[in-house]
Structure formats: C-alpha cells, structure tokens
Amino acid sequence: MRKITFILFLLFCGLSFGQTSSSGNCPLEAKNKAWVTEFKSVQDRADQVDLVVRKIIADGYDFDENLDTADLNSKITVDKSANTENCSIRFGLVYGNNKGFIIDLKRDPDLEELIMDFTSENIDKIDLNEYHEKDIYKAVDIKRYGVVMYTDNKEIKKKIRRWERNKN
C-alpha cells in the first residue's frame, strides 16, 4: 500500500509541477507587432539598424520600469500576465563563423556602448524571424520574434573581444 501511495504521490507531483502556467498573453505583444510592421516597411539598411538599436535600448528600459516584478533568474511577470522577458524580441549578433551572442541589456548593460556603434557600414545583413501564433512546434515560452544581425567589421569584432575579456 505504501508503494502505491508513493507512486501516486510522485505521479501527482510530476503532473502538477510539469505543466506550464503561462497563459500566452504578452504585455509587449502590441508594441512588438507595431515594431515589426515598421521594420518590414523600411527598406534602407541604415534605417533598419537605427530601428533595431532603438528597440534594443527601449526594451532594456521597459524592464527597468517594471523592476518590482523583474527577476532575471526566473520568468518576469507584469500584472500577472505572461513573462515579458520571454516575449520581448530577441536580438542576436553573428560576427564570425559559429560566433555570436544574444544581445540582452539586462544581463549585460555594457553592451549598450557596442550597440551604439552599429551603423549600416558595419552591419552587413539583418534577418527578421517572425513569430507565428499558430506554430504548433514551439513551446509557448519560445514563441517570439527574433532579429539576427551579421557583421564582418574588424572594429566591431575588436570591441566584442574587448567586451568578452571584460565580462570574464
């Protein structure tokens, strides 16, 4: 009888704690959709780079405004809705063969100096990975927009190496 009770207890705990409690609502959803629409309408790479830089910084300050509920080691909640950290647009920079990182000003505020140096001359390409509400292959926590910037600029690479050394 003890074994059956123990097994039922483990099964109950596994089912209870194994479910996601995210409702799928994102407080940044409207802002993200408006930004993506604006980004798609811009054809000039200089304007696209400017939009990306402003959005990265704006998202960083948006989390600062909600510090009372922010916790980077867990999900960020605003007004008990879904996590804003996981529904914000994810920005990444690829700067070489298999070299790149995610730009997150909350975890690495020193990146703001590097970001301010992005121009159309040193960013070669920008890819937008769109969020699709009906994407059944992704979990709710990873359904979000993504922007990947590519650079081969030597000055940017030097600044990245300096930043990585200071980070470690």
PDB file of N, CA and C in Angstrom, residues 95-159:
ATOM      1  N   TYR A  95      29.089  37.410 -35.601  1.00  0.00           N
ATOM      2  CA  TYR A  95      30.260  38.171 -36.026  1.00  0.00           C
ATOM      3  C   TYR A  95      31.383  37.306 -36.569  1.00  0.00           C
ATOM      4  N   GLY A  96      31.115  36.106 -36.907  1.00  0.00           N
ATOM      5  CA  GLY A  96      32.127  35.227 -37.491  1.00  0.00           C
ATOM      6  C   GLY A  96      31.549  33.850 -37.684  1.00  0.00           C
ATOM      7  N   ASN A  97      32.394  32.931 -38.121  1.00  0.00           N
ATOM      8  CA  ASN A  97      31.949  31.551 -38.297  1.00  0.00           C
ATOM      9  C   ASN A  97      31.639  30.949 -36.934  1.00  0.00           C
ATOM     10  N   ASN A  98      30.385  30.603 -36.729  1.00  0.00           N
ATOM     11  CA  ASN A  98      29.909  29.993 -35.481  1.00  0.00           C
ATOM     12  C   ASN A  98      30.198  30.856 -34.256  1.00  0.00           C
ATOM     13  N   LYS A  99      30.282  32.164 -34.423  1.00  0.00           N
ATOM     14  CA  LYS A  99      30.480  33.075 -33.305  1.00  0.00           C
ATOM     15  C   LYS A  99      29.330  34.062 -33.279  1.00  0.00           C
ATOM     16  N   GLY A 100      28.742  34.192 -32.117  1.00  0.00           N
ATOM     17  CA  GLY A 100      27.649  35.125 -31.969  1.00  0.00           C
ATOM     18  C   GLY A 100      27.149  35.117 -30.540  1.00  0.00           C
ATOM     19  N   PHE A 101      26.254  36.022 -30.238  1.00  0.00           N
ATOM     20  CA  PHE A 101      25.673  36.087 -28.901  1.00  0.00           C
ATOM     21  C   PHE A 101      24.333  36.795 -28.964  1.00  0.00           C
ATOM     22  N   ILE A 102      23.566  36.626 -27.908  1.00  0.00           N
ATOM     23  CA  ILE A 102      22.272  37.279 -27.781  1.00  0.00           C
ATOM     24  C   ILE A 102      22.502  38.609 -27.073  1.00  0.00           C
ATOM     25  N   ILE A 103      21.926  39.651 -27.615  1.00  0.00           N
ATOM     26  CA  ILE A 103      22.058  40.979 -27.029  1.00  0.00           C
ATOM     27  C   ILE A 103      20.962  41.162 -25.998  1.00  0.00           C
ATOM     28  N   ASP A 104      21.361  41.256 -24.748  1.00  0.00           N
ATOM     29  CA  ASP A 104      20.429  41.417 -23.640  1.00  0.00           C
ATOM     30  C   ASP A 104      21.001  42.462 -22.693  1.00  0.00           C
ATOM     31  N   LEU A 105      20.438  43.659 -22.720  1.00  0.00           N
ATOM     32  CA  LEU A 105      20.968  44.747 -21.904  1.00  0.00           C
ATOM     33  C   LEU A 105      20.726  44.554 -20.408  1.00  0.00           C
ATOM     34  N   LYS A 106      19.757  43.719 -20.041  1.00  0.00           N
ATOM     35  CA  LYS A 106      19.533  43.471 -18.607  1.00  0.00           C
ATOM     36  C   LYS A 106      20.645  42.599 -18.039  1.00  0.00           C
ATOM     37  N   ARG A 107      21.107  41.653 -18.782  1.00  0.00           N
ATOM     38  CA  ARG A 107      22.174  40.776 -18.307  1.00  0.00           C
ATOM     39  C   ARG A 107      23.560  41.386 -18.533  1.00  0.00           C
ATOM     40  N   ASP A 108      23.704  42.139 -19.605  1.00  0.00           N
ATOM     41  CA  ASP A 108      24.994  42.751 -19.957  1.00  0.00           C
ATOM     42  C   ASP A 108      24.788  44.217 -20.316  1.00  0.00           C
ATOM     43  N   PRO A 109      24.669  45.106 -19.334  1.00  0.00           N
ATOM     44  CA  PRO A 109      24.447  46.523 -19.638  1.00  0.00           C
ATOM     45  C   PRO A 109      25.616  47.167 -20.382  1.00  0.00           C
ATOM     46  N   ASP A 110      26.801  46.572 -20.308  1.00  0.00           N
ATOM     47  CA  ASP A 110      27.959  47.120 -21.024  1.00  0.00           C
ATOM     48  C   ASP A 110      27.797  47.021 -22.538  1.00  0.00           C
ATOM     49  N   LEU A 111      26.888  46.201 -22.994  1.00  0.00           N
ATOM     50  CA  LEU A 111      26.660  46.056 -24.435  1.00  0.00           C
ATOM     51  C   LEU A 111      26.090  47.321 -25.066  1.00  0.00           C
ATOM     52  N   GLU A 112      25.540  48.207 -24.256  1.00  0.00           N
ATOM     53  CA  GLU A 112      24.934  49.419 -24.804  1.00  0.00           C
ATOM     54  C   GLU A 112      25.968  50.248 -25.573  1.00  0.00           C
ATOM     55  N   GLU A 113      27.202  50.282 -25.081  1.00  0.00           N
ATOM     56  CA  GLU A 113      28.260  51.005 -25.793  1.00  0.00           C
ATOM     57  C   GLU A 113      28.521  50.397 -27.175  1.00  0.00           C
ATOM     58  N   LEU A 114      28.542  49.079 -27.241  1.00  0.00           N
ATOM     59  CA  LEU A 114      28.753  48.396 -28.522  1.00  0.00           C
ATOM     60  C   LEU A 114      27.581  48.643 -29.464  1.00  0.00           C
ATOM     61  N   ILE A 115      26.381  48.566 -28.937  1.00  0.00           N
ATOM     62  CA  ILE A 115      25.176  48.723 -29.747  1.00  0.00           C
ATOM     63  C   ILE A 115      25.119  50.107 -30.379  1.00  0.00           C
ATOM     64  N   MET A 116      25.562  51.113 -29.637  1.00  0.00           N
ATOM     65  CA  MET A 116      25.520  52.484 -30.146  1.00  0.00           C
ATOM     66  C   MET A 116      26.453  52.672 -31.348  1.00  0.00           C
ATOM     67  N   ASP A 117      27.405  51.761 -31.538  1.00  0.00           N
ATOM     68  CA  ASP A 117      28.327  51.844 -32.669  1.00  0.00           C
ATOM     69  C   ASP A 117      27.799  51.152 -33.924  1.00  0.00           C
ATOM     70  N   PHE A 118      26.638  50.506 -33.853  1.00  0.00           N
ATOM     71  CA  PHE A 118      26.094  49.822 -35.021  1.00  0.00           C
ATOM     72  C   PHE A 118      25.635  50.846 -36.063  1.00  0.00           C
ATOM     73  N   THR A 119      26.104  50.665 -37.286  1.00  0.00           N
ATOM     74  CA  THR A 119      25.687  51.501 -38.412  1.00  0.00           C
ATOM     75  C   THR A 119      25.479  50.600 -39.627  1.00  0.00           C
ATOM     76  N   SER A 120      24.988  51.188 -40.688  1.00  0.00           N
ATOM     77  CA  SER A 120      24.784  50.405 -41.913  1.00  0.00           C
ATOM     78  C   SER A 120      26.118  50.008 -42.540  1.00  0.00           C
ATOM     79  N   GLU A 121      27.190  50.707 -42.184  1.00  0.00           N
ATOM     80  CA  GLU A 121      28.502  50.362 -42.722  1.00  0.00           C
ATOM     81  C   GLU A 121      29.095  49.124 -42.047  1.00  0.00           C
ATOM     82  N   ASN A 122      28.769  48.905 -40.769  1.00  0.00           N
ATOM     83  CA  ASN A 122      29.379  47.764 -40.080  1.00  0.00           C
ATOM     84  C   ASN A 122      28.400  46.618 -39.809  1.00  0.00           C
ATOM     85  N   ILE A 123      27.148  46.766 -40.133  1.00  0.00           N
ATOM     86  CA  ILE A 123      26.179  45.666 -40.067  1.00  0.00           C
ATOM     87  C   ILE A 123      25.874  45.264 -41.502  1.00  0.00           C
ATOM     88  N   ASP A 124      26.270  44.058 -41.873  1.00  0.00           N
ATOM     89  CA  ASP A 124      26.160  43.621 -43.265  1.00  0.00           C
ATOM     90  C   ASP A 124      24.751  43.181 -43.644  1.00  0.00           C
ATOM     91  N   LYS A 125      24.050  42.554 -42.700  1.00  0.00           N
ATOM     92  CA  LYS A 125      22.755  41.957 -43.025  1.00  0.00           C
ATOM     93  C   LYS A 125      21.929  41.862 -41.759  1.00  0.00           C
ATOM     94  N   ILE A 126      20.609  41.989 -41.899  1.00  0.00           N
ATOM     95  CA  ILE A 126      19.682  41.837 -40.774  1.00  0.00           C
ATOM     96  C   ILE A 126      18.578  40.884 -41.199  1.00  0.00           C
ATOM     97  N   ASP A 127      18.363  39.838 -40.403  1.00  0.00           N
ATOM     98  CA  ASP A 127      17.285  38.879 -40.668  1.00  0.00           C
ATOM     99  C   ASP A 127      16.231  38.988 -39.581  1.00  0.00           C
ATOM    100  N   LEU A 128      14.976  38.994 -39.975  1.00  0.00           N
ATOM    101  CA  LEU A 128      13.853  39.001 -39.047  1.00  0.00           C
ATOM    102  C   LEU A 128      13.222  37.620 -39.053  1.00  0.00           C
ATOM    103  N   ASN A 129      13.185  36.983 -37.894  1.00  0.00           N
ATOM    104  CA  ASN A 129      12.497  35.691 -37.747  1.00  0.00           C
ATOM    105  C   ASN A 129      11.166  35.984 -37.070  1.00  0.00           C
ATOM    106  N   GLU A 130      10.095  35.719 -37.786  1.00  0.00           N
ATOM    107  CA  GLU A 130       8.789  36.120 -37.287  1.00  0.00           C
ATOM    108  C   GLU A 130       8.161  35.090 -36.363  1.00  0.00           C
ATOM    109  N   TYR A 131       7.378  35.614 -35.454  1.00  0.00           N
ATOM    110  CA  TYR A 131       6.577  34.819 -34.534  1.00  0.00           C
ATOM    111  C   TYR A 131       5.270  34.480 -35.232  1.00  0.00           C
ATOM    112  N   HIS A 132       4.878  33.235 -35.180  1.00  0.00           N
ATOM    113  CA  HIS A 132       3.616  32.806 -35.760  1.00  0.00           C
ATOM    114  C   HIS A 132       2.769  32.198 -34.657  1.00  0.00           C
ATOM    115  N   GLU A 133       1.578  32.771 -34.448  1.00  0.00           N
ATOM    116  CA  GLU A 133       0.714  32.315 -33.364  1.00  0.00           C
ATOM    117  C   GLU A 133       0.320  30.853 -33.504  1.00  0.00           C
ATOM    118  N   LYS A 134       0.236  30.371 -34.712  1.00  0.00           N
ATOM    119  CA  LYS A 134      -0.226  29.006 -34.926  1.00  0.00           C
ATOM    120  C   LYS A 134       0.912  28.017 -35.093  1.00  0.00           C
ATOM    121  N   ASP A 135       2.100  28.390 -34.641  1.00  0.00           N
ATOM    122  CA  ASP A 135       3.253  27.495 -34.736  1.00  0.00           C
ATOM    123  C   ASP A 135       3.119  26.424 -33.658  1.00  0.00           C
ATOM    124  N   ILE A 136       2.754  25.224 -34.060  1.00  0.00           N
ATOM    125  CA  ILE A 136       2.499  24.155 -33.091  1.00  0.00           C
ATOM    126  C   ILE A 136       3.767  23.444 -32.657  1.00  0.00           C
ATOM    127  N   TYR A 137       4.892  23.765 -33.267  1.00  0.00           N
ATOM    128  CA  TYR A 137       6.125  23.056 -32.955  1.00  0.00           C
ATOM    129  C   TYR A 137       6.965  23.750 -31.884  1.00  0.00           C
ATOM    130  N   LYS A 138       6.554  24.915 -31.446  1.00  0.00           N
ATOM    131  CA  LYS A 138       7.308  25.642 -30.431  1.00  0.00           C
ATOM    132  C   LYS A 138       6.489  25.717 -29.148  1.00  0.00           C
ATOM    133  N   ALA A 139       7.197  25.658 -28.033  1.00  0.00           N
ATOM    134  CA  ALA A 139       6.533  25.851 -26.744  1.00  0.00           C
ATOM    135  C   ALA A 139       6.147  27.315 -26.601  1.00  0.00           C
ATOM    136  N   VAL A 140       5.190  27.608 -25.745  1.00  0.00           N
ATOM    137  CA  VAL A 140       4.717  28.978 -25.552  1.00  0.00           C
ATOM    138  C   VAL A 140       5.860  29.893 -25.138  1.00  0.00           C
ATOM    139  N   ASP A 141       6.781  29.405 -24.315  1.00  0.00           N
ATOM    140  CA  ASP A 141       7.855  30.246 -23.817  1.00  0.00           C
ATOM    141  C   ASP A 141       8.877  30.642 -24.870  1.00  0.00           C
ATOM    142  N   ILE A 142       8.945  29.940 -26.004  1.00  0.00           N
ATOM    143  CA  ILE A 142       9.934  30.317 -27.005  1.00  0.00           C
ATOM    144  C   ILE A 142       9.299  30.847 -28.284  1.00  0.00           C
ATOM    145  N   LYS A 143       8.012  31.073 -28.284  1.00  0.00           N
ATOM    146  CA  LYS A 143       7.361  31.680 -29.438  1.00  0.00           C
ATOM    147  C   LYS A 143       7.554  33.185 -29.332  1.00  0.00           C
ATOM    148  N   ARG A 144       8.494  33.712 -30.113  1.00  0.00           N
ATOM    149  CA  ARG A 144       8.708  35.145 -30.127  1.00  0.00           C
ATOM    150  C   ARG A 144       9.492  35.554 -31.353  1.00  0.00           C
ATOM    151  N   TYR A 145       9.468  36.838 -31.622  1.00  0.00           N
ATOM    152  CA  TYR A 145      10.203  37.375 -32.763  1.00  0.00           C
ATOM    153  C   TYR A 145      11.696  37.332 -32.468  1.00  0.00           C
ATOM    154  N   GLY A 146      12.484  37.285 -33.535  1.00  0.00           N
ATOM    155  CA  GLY A 146      13.926  37.327 -33.391  1.00  0.00           C
ATOM    156  C   GLY A 146      14.541  38.144 -34.510  1.00  0.00           C
ATOM    157  N   VAL A 147      15.577  38.888 -34.170  1.00  0.00           N
ATOM    158  CA  VAL A 147      16.307  39.675 -35.155  1.00  0.00           C
ATOM    159  C   VAL A 147      17.774  39.290 -35.033  1.00  0.00           C
ATOM    160  N   VAL A 148      18.360  38.878 -36.156  1.00  0.00           N
ATOM    161  CA  VAL A 148      19.769  38.491 -36.175  1.00  0.00           C
ATOM    162  C   VAL A 148      20.504  39.457 -37.094  1.00  0.00           C
ATOM    163  N   MET A 149      21.551  40.061 -36.540  1.00  0.00           N
ATOM    164  CA  MET A 149      22.395  40.957 -37.320  1.00  0.00           C
ATOM    165  C   MET A 149      23.717  40.256 -37.592  1.00  0.00           C
ATOM    166  N   TYR A 150      24.264  40.508 -38.770  1.00  0.00           N
ATOM    167  CA  TYR A 150      25.523  39.884 -39.175  1.00  0.00           C
ATOM    168  C   TYR A 150      26.548  40.980 -39.458  1.00  0.00           C
ATOM    169  N   THR A 151      27.786  40.752 -38.992  1.00  0.00           N
ATOM    170  CA  THR A 151      28.852  41.705 -39.258  1.00  0.00           C
ATOM    171  C   THR A 151      30.173  40.984 -39.478  1.00  0.00           C
ATOM    172  N   ASP A 152      30.979  41.570 -40.341  1.00  0.00           N
ATOM    173  CA  ASP A 152      32.352  41.114 -40.543  1.00  0.00           C
ATOM    174  C   ASP A 152      33.315  42.266 -40.296  1.00  0.00           C
ATOM    175  N   ASN A 153      32.809  43.338 -39.713  1.00  0.00           N
ATOM    176  CA  ASN A 153      33.597  44.533 -39.483  1.00  0.00           C
ATOM    177  C   ASN A 153      34.665  44.285 -38.416  1.00  0.00           C
ATOM    178  N   LYS A 154      35.906  44.619 -38.730  1.00  0.00           N
ATOM    179  CA  LYS A 154      37.028  44.353 -37.816  1.00  0.00           C
ATOM    180  C   LYS A 154      36.940  45.189 -36.549  1.00  0.00           C
ATOM    181  N   GLU A 155      36.493  46.422 -36.650  1.00  0.00           N
ATOM    182  CA  GLU A 155      36.387  47.278 -35.463  1.00  0.00           C
ATOM    183  C   GLU A 155      35.335  46.744 -34.489  1.00  0.00           C
ATOM    184  N   ILE A 156      34.215  46.306 -35.022  1.00  0.00           N
ATOM    185  CA  ILE A 156      33.170  45.729 -34.160  1.00  0.00           C
ATOM    186  C   ILE A 156      33.689  44.456 -33.505  1.00  0.00           C
ATOM    187  N   LYS A 157      34.406  43.639 -34.265  1.00  0.00           N
ATOM    188  CA  LYS A 157      34.961  42.401 -33.701  1.00  0.00           C
ATOM    189  C   LYS A 157      35.958  42.705 -32.580  1.00  0.00           C
ATOM    190  N   LYS A 158      36.770  43.747 -32.736  1.00  0.00           N
ATOM    191  CA  LYS A 158      37.707  44.138 -31.675  1.00  0.00           C
ATOM    192  C   LYS A 158      36.949  44.556 -30.423  1.00  0.00           C
ATOM    193  N   LYS A 159      35.892  45.332 -30.606  1.00  0.00           N
ATOM    194  CA  LYS A 159      35.088  45.778 -29.460  1.00  0.00           C
ATOM    195  C   LYS A 159      34.406  44.591 -28.778  1.00  0.00           C
TER     196      LYS A 159
END
